[in-house]
Amino acid sequence: MSLYIAHFLMKEENASLSTQPPYDVNRREKRHFIASHLFTASDAEAAYDRAIGMLPGLSDANHDGPGDRTNVEPVGIFDLDEVFVAEGQVVTGLSQPYGIDVGVLFIEELLCQRTRTKQELTVFAGPRDGRAEQL
Protein backbone atom coordinates (compact mmCIF):
# COMPACT_ATOMS: atom_id res chain seq x y z
CA MET A 1 0.00 0.00 0.00
CA SER A 2 1.21 3.47 -0.85
CA LEU A 3 0.60 6.67 1.06
CA TYR A 4 -1.36 9.48 -0.63
CA ILE A 5 -2.41 12.99 0.30
CA ALA A 6 -5.55 14.61 -1.08
CA HIS A 7 -6.04 18.36 -0.86
CA PHE A 8 -9.71 19.30 -1.03
CA LEU A 9 -10.84 22.82 -1.90
CA MET A 10 -13.56 23.63 0.63
CA LYS A 11 -16.17 26.39 0.81
CA GLU A 12 -17.38 27.68 4.16
CA GLU A 13 -20.49 29.83 4.25
CA ASN A 14 -21.52 31.63 7.43
CA ALA A 15 -25.03 33.03 7.54
CA SER A 16 -26.54 35.27 10.16
CA LEU A 17 -30.30 34.72 10.21
CA SER A 18 -33.08 36.72 11.80
CA THR A 19 -34.28 34.98 14.98
CA GLN A 20 -37.96 35.37 14.07
CA PRO A 21 -39.88 33.74 11.21
CA PRO A 22 -39.39 33.75 8.23
CA TYR A 23 -35.70 33.57 9.32
CA ASP A 24 -34.31 35.74 6.54
CA VAL A 25 -30.55 35.95 5.99
CA ASN A 26 -29.21 39.24 7.39
CA ARG A 27 -25.56 38.69 6.49
CA ARG A 28 -23.63 36.05 4.56
CA GLU A 29 -19.86 35.46 4.41
CA LYS A 30 -18.01 32.95 2.23
CA ARG A 31 -14.42 31.81 2.39
CA HIS A 32 -12.39 28.97 0.95
CA PHE A 33 -9.74 26.77 2.50
CA ILE A 34 -7.82 23.58 1.80
CA ALA A 35 -8.47 20.44 3.85
CA SER A 36 -5.70 17.84 3.50
CA HIS A 37 -6.19 14.14 4.21
CA LEU A 38 -3.47 11.48 4.34
CA PHE A 39 -4.49 7.89 3.51
CA THR A 40 -3.29 4.63 1.96
CA ALA A 41 -4.31 3.08 -1.37
CA SER A 42 -3.00 0.34 -3.62
CA ASP A 43 -2.36 2.62 -6.63
CA ALA A 44 -3.18 6.03 -8.13
CA GLU A 45 -6.58 4.95 -9.49
CA ALA A 46 -7.60 3.51 -6.11
CA ALA A 47 -6.40 6.72 -4.40
CA TYR A 48 -8.51 8.80 -6.77
CA ASP A 49 -11.56 6.60 -6.16
CA ARG A 50 -11.08 6.87 -2.40
CA ALA A 51 -10.68 10.68 -2.57
CA ILE A 52 -13.86 10.92 -4.67
CA GLY A 53 -15.60 8.76 -2.07
CA MET A 54 -14.52 11.15 0.70
CA LEU A 55 -16.25 14.18 -0.88
CA PRO A 56 -19.79 13.59 0.48
CA GLY A 57 -18.47 13.06 4.02
CA LEU A 58 -16.64 16.38 4.03
CA SER A 59 -19.90 18.38 4.04
CA ASP A 60 -21.02 19.68 7.41
CA ALA A 61 -23.33 22.25 8.95
CA ASN A 62 -23.70 23.63 12.45
CA HIS A 63 -25.53 26.23 14.46
CA ASP A 64 -23.43 28.13 16.98
CA GLY A 65 -26.48 29.81 18.45
CA PRO A 66 -29.75 31.45 17.52
CA GLY A 67 -29.55 33.04 14.10
CA ASP A 68 -26.16 31.56 13.18
CA ARG A 69 -25.57 28.81 10.63
CA THR A 70 -22.32 27.56 9.11
CA ASN A 71 -22.26 25.30 6.06
CA VAL A 72 -19.07 23.60 4.89
CA GLU A 73 -18.92 21.74 1.59
CA PRO A 74 -16.22 20.46 -0.72
CA VAL A 75 -15.83 22.20 -4.06
CA GLY A 76 -13.60 19.43 -5.42
CA ILE A 77 -10.21 17.79 -5.23
CA PHE A 78 -7.56 20.48 -5.53
CA ASP A 79 -4.66 18.05 -5.73
CA LEU A 80 -3.83 14.40 -5.12
CA ASP A 81 -0.28 13.15 -4.76
CA GLU A 82 1.63 10.11 -3.63
CA VAL A 83 3.76 10.66 -0.54
CA PHE A 84 7.18 9.07 -0.56
CA VAL A 85 8.71 8.35 2.83
CA ALA A 86 11.55 6.16 3.96
CA GLU A 87 10.25 2.86 5.31
CA GLY A 88 9.87 2.90 9.09
CA GLN A 89 10.17 6.68 9.29
CA VAL A 90 6.43 7.43 9.34
CA VAL A 91 5.87 6.29 12.94
CA THR A 92 8.97 8.15 14.09
CA GLY A 93 7.97 11.26 12.16
CA LEU A 94 4.43 11.26 13.53
CA SER A 95 5.76 11.21 17.09
CA GLN A 96 8.00 14.26 16.56
CA PRO A 97 6.90 17.57 18.15
CA TYR A 98 5.59 18.94 14.84
CA GLY A 99 4.65 15.67 13.16
CA ILE A 100 5.33 15.26 9.43
CA ASP A 101 5.38 18.35 7.23
CA VAL A 102 3.14 17.62 4.26
CA GLY A 103 3.71 20.93 2.51
CA VAL A 104 2.22 24.39 2.22
CA LEU A 105 -0.51 25.77 -0.02
CA PHE A 106 -0.42 29.52 -0.56
CA ILE A 107 -3.90 31.02 -0.43
CA GLU A 108 -3.02 33.90 -2.78
CA GLU A 109 -2.09 31.39 -5.48
CA LEU A 110 -5.26 29.41 -4.89
CA LEU A 111 -7.51 32.42 -5.41
CA CYS A 112 -6.88 32.42 -9.16
CA GLN A 113 -6.96 28.64 -9.65
CA ARG A 114 -9.86 26.30 -10.21
CA THR A 115 -10.24 22.74 -9.04
CA ARG A 116 -8.56 20.32 -11.39
CA THR A 117 -9.76 17.50 -13.57
CA LYS A 118 -8.57 13.99 -12.81
CA GLN A 119 -5.93 14.18 -15.55
CA GLU A 120 -4.48 17.39 -14.08
CA LEU A 121 -3.88 15.96 -10.61
CA THR A 122 -0.24 15.48 -9.62
CA VAL A 123 -0.58 11.75 -9.17
CA PHE A 124 -1.58 11.38 -12.84
CA ALA A 125 1.01 13.86 -14.18
CA GLY A 126 3.37 11.26 -15.60
CA PRO A 127 6.34 9.14 -14.63
CA ARG A 128 8.29 9.96 -11.51
CA ASP A 129 12.07 10.13 -11.34
CA GLY A 130 12.00 7.28 -8.81
CA ARG A 131 13.60 9.05 -5.87
CA ALA A 132 11.93 8.87 -2.49
CA GLU A 133 12.16 11.87 -0.22
CA GLN A 134 13.59 11.24 3.23
CA LEU A 135 11.97 12.59 6.36
Coordinates of N, CA, C and O in Angstrom, one line a residue:
M1 N 0.8 -1.2 0.0 CA 0.0 0.0 0.0 C 0.9 1.2 0.0 O 1.9 1.3 0.7
S2 N 0.5 2.2 -0.8 CA 1.2 3.5 -0.9 C 0.5 4.5 -0.1 O -0.7 4.4 0.2
L3 N 1.2 5.6 0.3 CA 0.6 6.7 1.1 C 0.3 7.8 0.1 O 1.1 8.2 -0.7
Y4 N -0.9 8.4 0.2 CA -1.4 9.5 -0.6 C -1.9 10.6 0.2 O -2.3 10.4 1.4
I5 N -1.8 11.8 -0.4 CA -2.4 13.0 0.3 C -3.3 13.7 -0.7 O -3.0 13.9 -1.9
A6 N -4.6 13.9 -0.3 CA -5.5 14.6 -1.1 C -5.8 16.0 -0.5 O -6.0 16.1 0.8
H7 N -5.7 17.0 -1.3 CA -6.0 18.4 -0.9 C -7.4 18.7 -1.5 O -7.6 18.7 -2.7
F8 N -8.4 19.0 -0.6 CA -9.7 19.3 -1.0 C -9.9 20.8 -0.9 O -9.7 21.4 0.2
L9 N -10.4 21.4 -2.0 CA -10.8 22.8 -1.9 C -12.2 22.9 -1.3 O -13.2 22.2 -1.7
M10 N -12.3 23.6 -0.2 CA -13.6 23.6 0.6 C -14.2 25.0 0.6 O -13.4 26.0 0.6
K11 N -15.5 25.1 0.7 CA -16.2 26.4 0.8 C -16.9 26.4 2.1 O -17.6 25.5 2.5
E12 N -16.7 27.5 2.9 CA -17.4 27.7 4.2 C -18.3 28.9 4.0 O -17.8 30.0 3.6
E13 N -19.5 28.7 4.3 CA -20.5 29.8 4.3 C -21.1 30.0 5.6 O -21.7 29.1 6.2
N14 N -20.9 31.3 6.1 CA -21.5 31.6 7.4 C -22.7 32.5 7.2 O -22.6 33.5 6.5
A15 N -23.8 32.2 7.7 CA -25.0 33.0 7.5 C -25.6 33.5 8.9 O -25.6 32.7 9.8
S16 N -25.9 34.7 9.0 CA -26.5 35.3 10.2 C -28.0 35.4 9.8 O -28.4 36.2 8.9
L17 N -28.9 34.7 10.5 CA -30.3 34.7 10.2 C -31.1 35.5 11.2 O -30.7 35.6 12.4
S18 N -32.2 36.1 10.8 CA -33.1 36.7 11.8 C -33.6 35.6 12.7 O -33.8 34.5 12.4
T19 N -33.9 36.0 14.0 CA -34.3 35.0 15.0 C -35.8 34.8 15.0 O -36.3 34.0 15.8
Q20 N -36.5 35.5 14.1 CA -38.0 35.4 14.1 C -38.3 34.9 12.7 O -37.7 35.2 11.7
P21 N -39.4 34.2 12.5 CA -39.9 33.7 11.2 C -40.1 35.0 10.3 O -40.5 36.0 10.8
P22 N -39.8 34.9 9.1 CA -39.4 33.8 8.2 C -37.9 33.4 8.2 O -37.4 32.8 7.3
Y23 N -37.1 33.9 9.2 CA -35.7 33.6 9.3 C -34.9 34.0 8.1 O -34.1 33.2 7.6
D24 N -35.1 35.2 7.7 CA -34.3 35.7 6.5 C -32.8 35.9 6.9 O -32.4 36.0 8.0
V25 N -32.0 35.8 5.8 CA -30.5 36.0 6.0 C -30.2 37.4 6.1 O -30.5 38.2 5.2
N26 N -29.6 37.9 7.2 CA -29.2 39.2 7.4 C -27.8 39.5 6.8 O -27.5 40.6 6.3
R27 N -26.9 38.5 6.9 CA -25.6 38.7 6.5 C -25.0 37.3 6.1 O -25.3 36.3 6.7
R28 N -24.2 37.3 5.0 CA -23.6 36.0 4.6 C -22.2 36.3 4.2 O -21.8 37.3 3.6
E29 N -21.3 35.4 4.7 CA -19.9 35.5 4.4 C -19.4 34.1 3.8 O -19.8 33.1 4.3
K30 N -18.6 34.2 2.8 CA -18.0 33.0 2.2 C -16.5 33.0 2.3 O -15.9 34.1 2.1
R31 N -15.9 31.9 2.5 CA -14.4 31.8 2.4 C -14.1 30.4 2.0 O -14.9 29.5 2.1
H32 N -12.9 30.3 1.4 CA -12.4 29.0 0.9 C -11.1 28.6 1.7 O -10.4 29.4 2.1
F33 N -10.9 27.3 1.9 CA -9.7 26.8 2.5 C -9.4 25.4 1.9 O -10.2 24.8 1.2
I34 N -8.2 24.9 2.2 CA -7.8 23.6 1.8 C -7.8 22.6 3.0 O -7.3 22.9 4.0
A35 N -8.5 21.5 2.8 CA -8.5 20.4 3.8 C -7.6 19.3 3.3 O -7.9 18.9 2.1
S36 N -6.6 18.9 4.0 CA -5.7 17.8 3.5 C -5.9 16.6 4.3 O -6.0 16.6 5.5
H37 N -6.0 15.4 3.6 CA -6.2 14.1 4.2 C -5.1 13.2 3.7 O -5.0 13.0 2.5
L38 N -4.5 12.5 4.6 CA -3.5 11.5 4.3 C -4.1 10.1 4.5 O -4.8 9.8 5.4
F39 N -3.9 9.2 3.5 CA -4.5 7.9 3.5 C -3.7 6.9 2.7 O -2.8 7.3 1.9
T40 N -4.0 5.6 2.8 CA -3.3 4.6 2.0 C -4.2 4.1 0.8 O -5.4 4.2 1.0
A41 N -3.6 3.7 -0.2 CA -4.3 3.1 -1.4 C -3.3 2.2 -2.1 O -2.1 2.4 -2.0
S42 N -3.9 1.3 -2.9 CA -3.0 0.3 -3.6 C -2.3 1.0 -4.8 O -1.2 0.6 -5.2
D43 N -3.0 1.9 -5.5 CA -2.4 2.6 -6.6 C -3.1 4.0 -6.8 O -4.0 4.3 -6.1
A44 N -2.6 4.7 -7.9 CA -3.2 6.0 -8.1 C -4.7 6.0 -8.4 O -5.4 6.9 -7.9
E45 N -5.1 5.0 -9.2 CA -6.6 4.9 -9.5 C -7.4 4.7 -8.2 O -8.4 5.3 -8.0
A46 N -6.9 3.8 -7.4 CA -7.6 3.5 -6.1 C -7.6 4.7 -5.2 O -8.6 5.0 -4.5
A47 N -6.5 5.5 -5.2 CA -6.4 6.7 -4.4 C -7.4 7.7 -4.9 O -8.1 8.4 -4.1
Y48 N -7.5 7.9 -6.2 CA -8.5 8.8 -6.8 C -9.9 8.4 -6.4 O -10.7 9.2 -6.0
D49 N -10.2 7.1 -6.5 CA -11.6 6.6 -6.2 C -11.9 6.9 -4.7 O -13.0 7.2 -4.3
R50 N -10.9 6.6 -3.8 CA -11.1 6.9 -2.4 C -11.3 8.4 -2.1 O -12.2 8.7 -1.3
A51 N -10.5 9.2 -2.8 CA -10.7 10.7 -2.6 C -12.1 11.1 -3.0 O -12.7 11.9 -2.4
I52 N -12.5 10.6 -4.2 CA -13.9 10.9 -4.7 C -14.9 10.5 -3.6 O -15.9 11.2 -3.4
G53 N -14.7 9.3 -3.1 CA -15.6 8.8 -2.1 C -15.6 9.6 -0.8 O -16.6 9.5 0.0
M54 N -14.6 10.3 -0.5 CA -14.5 11.2 0.7 C -15.4 12.4 0.6 O -15.8 13.0 1.6
L55 N -15.6 12.9 -0.7 CA -16.2 14.2 -0.9 C -17.6 14.3 -0.1 O -17.8 15.3 0.6
P56 N -18.5 13.4 -0.2 CA -19.8 13.6 0.5 C -19.6 13.7 2.0 O -20.4 14.5 2.6
G57 N -18.7 13.0 2.6 CA -18.5 13.1 4.0 C -17.8 14.3 4.5 O -17.8 14.6 5.7
L58 N -17.3 15.2 3.6 CA -16.6 16.4 4.0 C -17.6 17.5 4.2 O -17.3 18.6 4.7
S59 N -18.9 17.3 3.8 CA -19.9 18.4 4.0 C -20.3 18.4 5.5 O -20.4 17.3 6.1
D60 N -20.6 19.6 6.0 CA -21.0 19.7 7.4 C -21.8 21.0 7.6 O -21.7 21.9 6.8
A61 N -22.6 21.0 8.6 CA -23.3 22.3 9.0 C -23.5 22.3 10.5 O -23.5 21.2 11.1
N62 N -23.5 23.5 11.0 CA -23.7 23.6 12.5 C -24.4 25.0 12.8 O -24.4 25.9 12.0
H63 N -24.9 25.0 13.9 CA -25.5 26.2 14.5 C -24.8 26.6 15.8 O -24.8 25.8 16.7
D64 N -24.1 27.7 15.8 CA -23.4 28.1 17.0 C -24.3 28.9 17.9 O -23.8 29.4 18.9
G65 N -25.6 29.1 17.6 CA -26.5 29.8 18.4 C -27.6 30.3 17.6 O -27.7 30.1 16.4
P66 N -28.6 31.0 18.3 CA -29.7 31.4 17.5 C -29.3 32.4 16.4 O -28.5 33.3 16.6
G67 N -29.8 32.2 15.2 CA -29.6 33.0 14.1 C -28.2 32.8 13.4 O -27.9 33.6 12.5
D68 N -27.5 31.8 13.8 CA -26.2 31.6 13.2 C -26.1 30.2 12.5 O -26.5 29.2 13.2
R69 N -25.7 30.1 11.3 CA -25.6 28.8 10.6 C -24.3 28.8 9.8 O -24.0 29.8 9.1
T70 N -23.5 27.7 9.9 CA -22.3 27.6 9.1 C -22.5 26.3 8.3 O -22.8 25.2 8.8
N71 N -22.3 26.4 7.0 CA -22.3 25.3 6.1 C -20.9 25.1 5.5 O -20.2 26.1 5.1
V72 N -20.4 23.9 5.5 CA -19.1 23.6 4.9 C -19.3 22.5 3.8 O -20.0 21.5 4.1
E73 N -18.8 22.7 2.6 CA -18.9 21.7 1.6 C -17.7 21.7 0.7 O -17.0 22.7 0.5
P74 N -17.4 20.5 0.2 CA -16.2 20.5 -0.7 C -16.6 21.0 -2.1 O -17.7 20.7 -2.6
V75 N -15.7 21.7 -2.7 CA -15.8 22.2 -4.1 C -15.3 21.1 -5.0 O -15.8 20.9 -6.1
G76 N -14.2 20.5 -4.6 CA -13.6 19.4 -5.4 C -12.2 19.1 -4.9 O -11.8 19.6 -3.9
I77 N -11.6 18.2 -5.6 CA -10.2 17.8 -5.2 C -9.3 18.8 -5.8 O -9.2 19.0 -7.1
F78 N -8.5 19.5 -5.0 CA -7.6 20.5 -5.5 C -6.3 19.8 -6.0 O -5.8 20.1 -7.1
D79 N -5.8 18.8 -5.3 CA -4.7 18.0 -5.7 C -4.6 16.7 -5.0 O -5.2 16.5 -4.0
L80 N -4.0 15.7 -5.7 CA -3.8 14.4 -5.1 C -2.4 14.0 -5.5 O -2.0 14.1 -6.6
D81 N -1.7 13.5 -4.5 CA -0.3 13.1 -4.8 C 0.1 12.0 -3.9 O -0.4 11.8 -2.8
E82 N 1.1 11.2 -4.4 CA 1.6 10.1 -3.6 C 2.7 10.7 -2.7 O 3.5 11.6 -3.1
V83 N 2.8 10.2 -1.5 CA 3.8 10.7 -0.5 C 4.8 9.6 -0.4 O 4.5 8.4 -0.2
F84 N 6.1 10.0 -0.7 CA 7.2 9.1 -0.6 C 7.9 9.3 0.8 O 8.4 10.4 1.0
V85 N 8.0 8.3 1.6 CA 8.7 8.4 2.8 C 9.6 7.1 3.0 O 9.3 6.1 2.4
A86 N 10.7 7.3 3.7 CA 11.5 6.2 4.0 C 10.8 5.2 4.9 O 10.1 5.5 5.8
E87 N 10.9 3.9 4.5 CA 10.2 2.9 5.3 C 10.6 3.0 6.8 O 11.8 3.1 7.1
G88 N 9.6 2.9 7.6 CA 9.9 2.9 9.1 C 10.0 4.3 9.7 O 10.0 4.5 10.9
Q89 N 10.0 5.3 8.8 CA 10.2 6.7 9.3 C 8.8 7.3 9.6 O 8.8 8.4 10.3
V90 N 7.7 6.8 9.1 CA 6.4 7.4 9.3 C 6.1 7.5 10.8 O 5.7 8.5 11.4
V91 N 6.2 6.3 11.5 CA 5.9 6.3 12.9 C 6.8 7.2 13.7 O 6.3 8.0 14.6
T92 N 8.0 7.2 13.4 CA 9.0 8.1 14.1 C 8.6 9.6 13.8 O 8.6 10.4 14.7
G93 N 8.3 9.9 12.5 CA 8.0 11.3 12.2 C 6.7 11.7 12.8 O 6.6 12.9 13.2
L94 N 5.7 10.9 12.9 CA 4.4 11.3 13.5 C 4.6 11.6 15.0 O 3.8 12.4 15.6
S95 N 5.6 11.0 15.7 CA 5.8 11.2 17.1 C 6.6 12.4 17.4 O 6.8 12.8 18.5
Q96 N 7.2 13.1 16.4 CA 8.0 14.3 16.6 C 7.1 15.4 17.0 O 5.9 15.4 16.8
P97 N 7.7 16.4 17.6 CA 6.9 17.6 18.2 C 6.0 18.2 17.1 O 4.9 18.7 17.4
Y98 N 6.4 18.3 15.9 CA 5.6 18.9 14.8 C 5.1 18.0 13.8 O 4.6 18.4 12.7
G99 N 5.2 16.7 14.1 CA 4.7 15.7 13.2 C 5.4 15.6 11.9 O 6.6 15.9 11.8
I100 N 4.7 15.3 10.8 CA 5.3 15.3 9.4 C 4.8 16.5 8.6 O 3.6 16.7 8.5
D101 N 5.7 17.2 8.1 CA 5.4 18.4 7.2 C 4.9 17.8 5.9 O 5.7 17.2 5.2
V102 N 3.7 18.1 5.5 CA 3.1 17.6 4.3 C 3.0 18.7 3.2 O 2.4 18.6 2.2
G103 N 3.7 19.9 3.5 CA 3.7 20.9 2.5 C 2.8 22.1 2.8 O 2.1 22.1 3.8
V104 N 2.9 23.1 2.0 CA 2.2 24.4 2.2 C 1.5 24.7 1.0 O 2.0 24.5 -0.1
L105 N 0.3 25.2 1.1 CA -0.5 25.8 0.0 C -0.7 27.3 0.2 O -1.3 27.6 1.3
F106 N -0.3 28.1 -0.7 CA -0.4 29.5 -0.6 C -1.8 30.0 -1.0 O -2.1 29.8 -2.2
I107 N -2.5 30.6 -0.1 CA -3.9 31.0 -0.4 C -4.0 32.0 -1.6 O -4.8 31.9 -2.5
E108 N -3.0 32.9 -1.7 CA -3.0 33.9 -2.8 C -3.0 33.2 -4.1 O -3.6 33.6 -5.1
E109 N -2.2 32.1 -4.2 CA -2.1 31.4 -5.5 C -3.4 30.6 -5.8 O -3.8 30.4 -6.9
L110 N -4.0 30.2 -4.7 CA -5.3 29.4 -4.9 C -6.4 30.3 -5.4 O -7.3 29.8 -6.0
L111 N -6.4 31.6 -5.1 CA -7.5 32.4 -5.4 C -7.8 32.5 -6.9 O -8.9 32.7 -7.4
C112 N -6.7 32.3 -7.7 CA -6.9 32.4 -9.2 C -6.9 31.1 -9.8 O -6.9 31.0 -11.1
Q113 N -6.9 30.0 -9.1 CA -7.0 28.6 -9.6 C -8.3 28.0 -9.5 O -9.1 28.3 -8.5
R114 N -8.6 27.1 -10.3 CA -9.9 26.3 -10.2 C -9.5 24.9 -9.8 O -8.4 24.5 -9.8
T115 N -10.5 24.1 -9.4 CA -10.2 22.7 -9.0 C -9.9 22.0 -10.3 O -10.2 22.4 -11.4
R116 N -9.1 21.0 -10.2 CA -8.6 20.3 -11.4 C -9.3 19.1 -11.8 O -10.0 18.4 -11.0
T117 N -9.2 18.7 -13.1 CA -9.8 17.5 -13.6 C -8.9 16.4 -13.1 O -7.7 16.6 -12.7
K118 N -9.3 15.2 -13.2 CA -8.6 14.0 -12.8 C -7.2 14.0 -13.5 O -6.2 13.7 -12.9
Q119 N -7.2 14.2 -14.8 CA -5.9 14.2 -15.6 C -4.9 15.3 -15.1 O -3.7 15.1 -15.4
E120 N -5.4 16.3 -14.5 CA -4.5 17.4 -14.1 C -3.9 17.2 -12.7 O -3.0 17.9 -12.3
L121 N -4.4 16.2 -12.0 CA -3.9 16.0 -10.6 C -2.4 15.4 -10.7 O -2.1 14.7 -11.6
T122 N -1.7 15.8 -9.7 CA -0.2 15.5 -9.6 C 0.0 14.0 -9.8 O 0.9 13.6 -10.5
V123 N -0.8 13.2 -9.2 CA -0.6 11.7 -9.2 C -0.7 11.2 -10.6 O -0.2 10.1 -10.9
F124 N -1.4 11.8 -11.5 CA -1.6 11.4 -12.8 C -0.7 12.2 -13.8 O -0.9 12.0 -15.0
A125 N 0.2 13.0 -13.3 CA 1.0 13.9 -14.2 C 2.1 13.2 -15.0 O 2.6 13.8 -15.9
G126 N 2.4 11.9 -14.8 CA 3.4 11.3 -15.6 C 4.4 10.5 -14.7 O 4.3 10.5 -13.5
P127 N 5.4 9.9 -15.4 CA 6.3 9.1 -14.6 C 7.2 10.0 -13.6 O 7.4 11.1 -13.9
R128 N 7.5 9.3 -12.5 CA 8.3 10.0 -11.5 C 9.8 9.6 -11.8 O 10.1 8.7 -12.5
D129 N 10.6 10.4 -11.1 CA 12.1 10.1 -11.3 C 12.6 9.0 -10.4 O 13.7 8.6 -10.5
G130 N 11.7 8.4 -9.6 CA 12.0 7.3 -8.8 C 12.6 7.6 -7.5 O 12.9 6.7 -6.7
R131 N 12.9 8.8 -7.1 CA 13.6 9.1 -5.9 C 12.5 9.3 -4.8 O 11.5 9.9 -5.0
A132 N 12.8 8.7 -3.6 CA 11.9 8.9 -2.5 C 12.5 9.9 -1.6 O 13.7 9.9 -1.3
E133 N 11.7 10.8 -1.1 CA 12.2 11.9 -0.2 C 12.3 11.3 1.2 O 11.5 10.5 1.6
Q134 N 13.3 11.7 1.9 CA 13.6 11.2 3.2 C 13.0 12.2 4.2 O 12.9 13.4 3.9
L135 N 12.5 11.7 5.3 CA 12.0 12.6 6.4 C 13.1 13.2 7.1 O 14.1 12.7 7.3

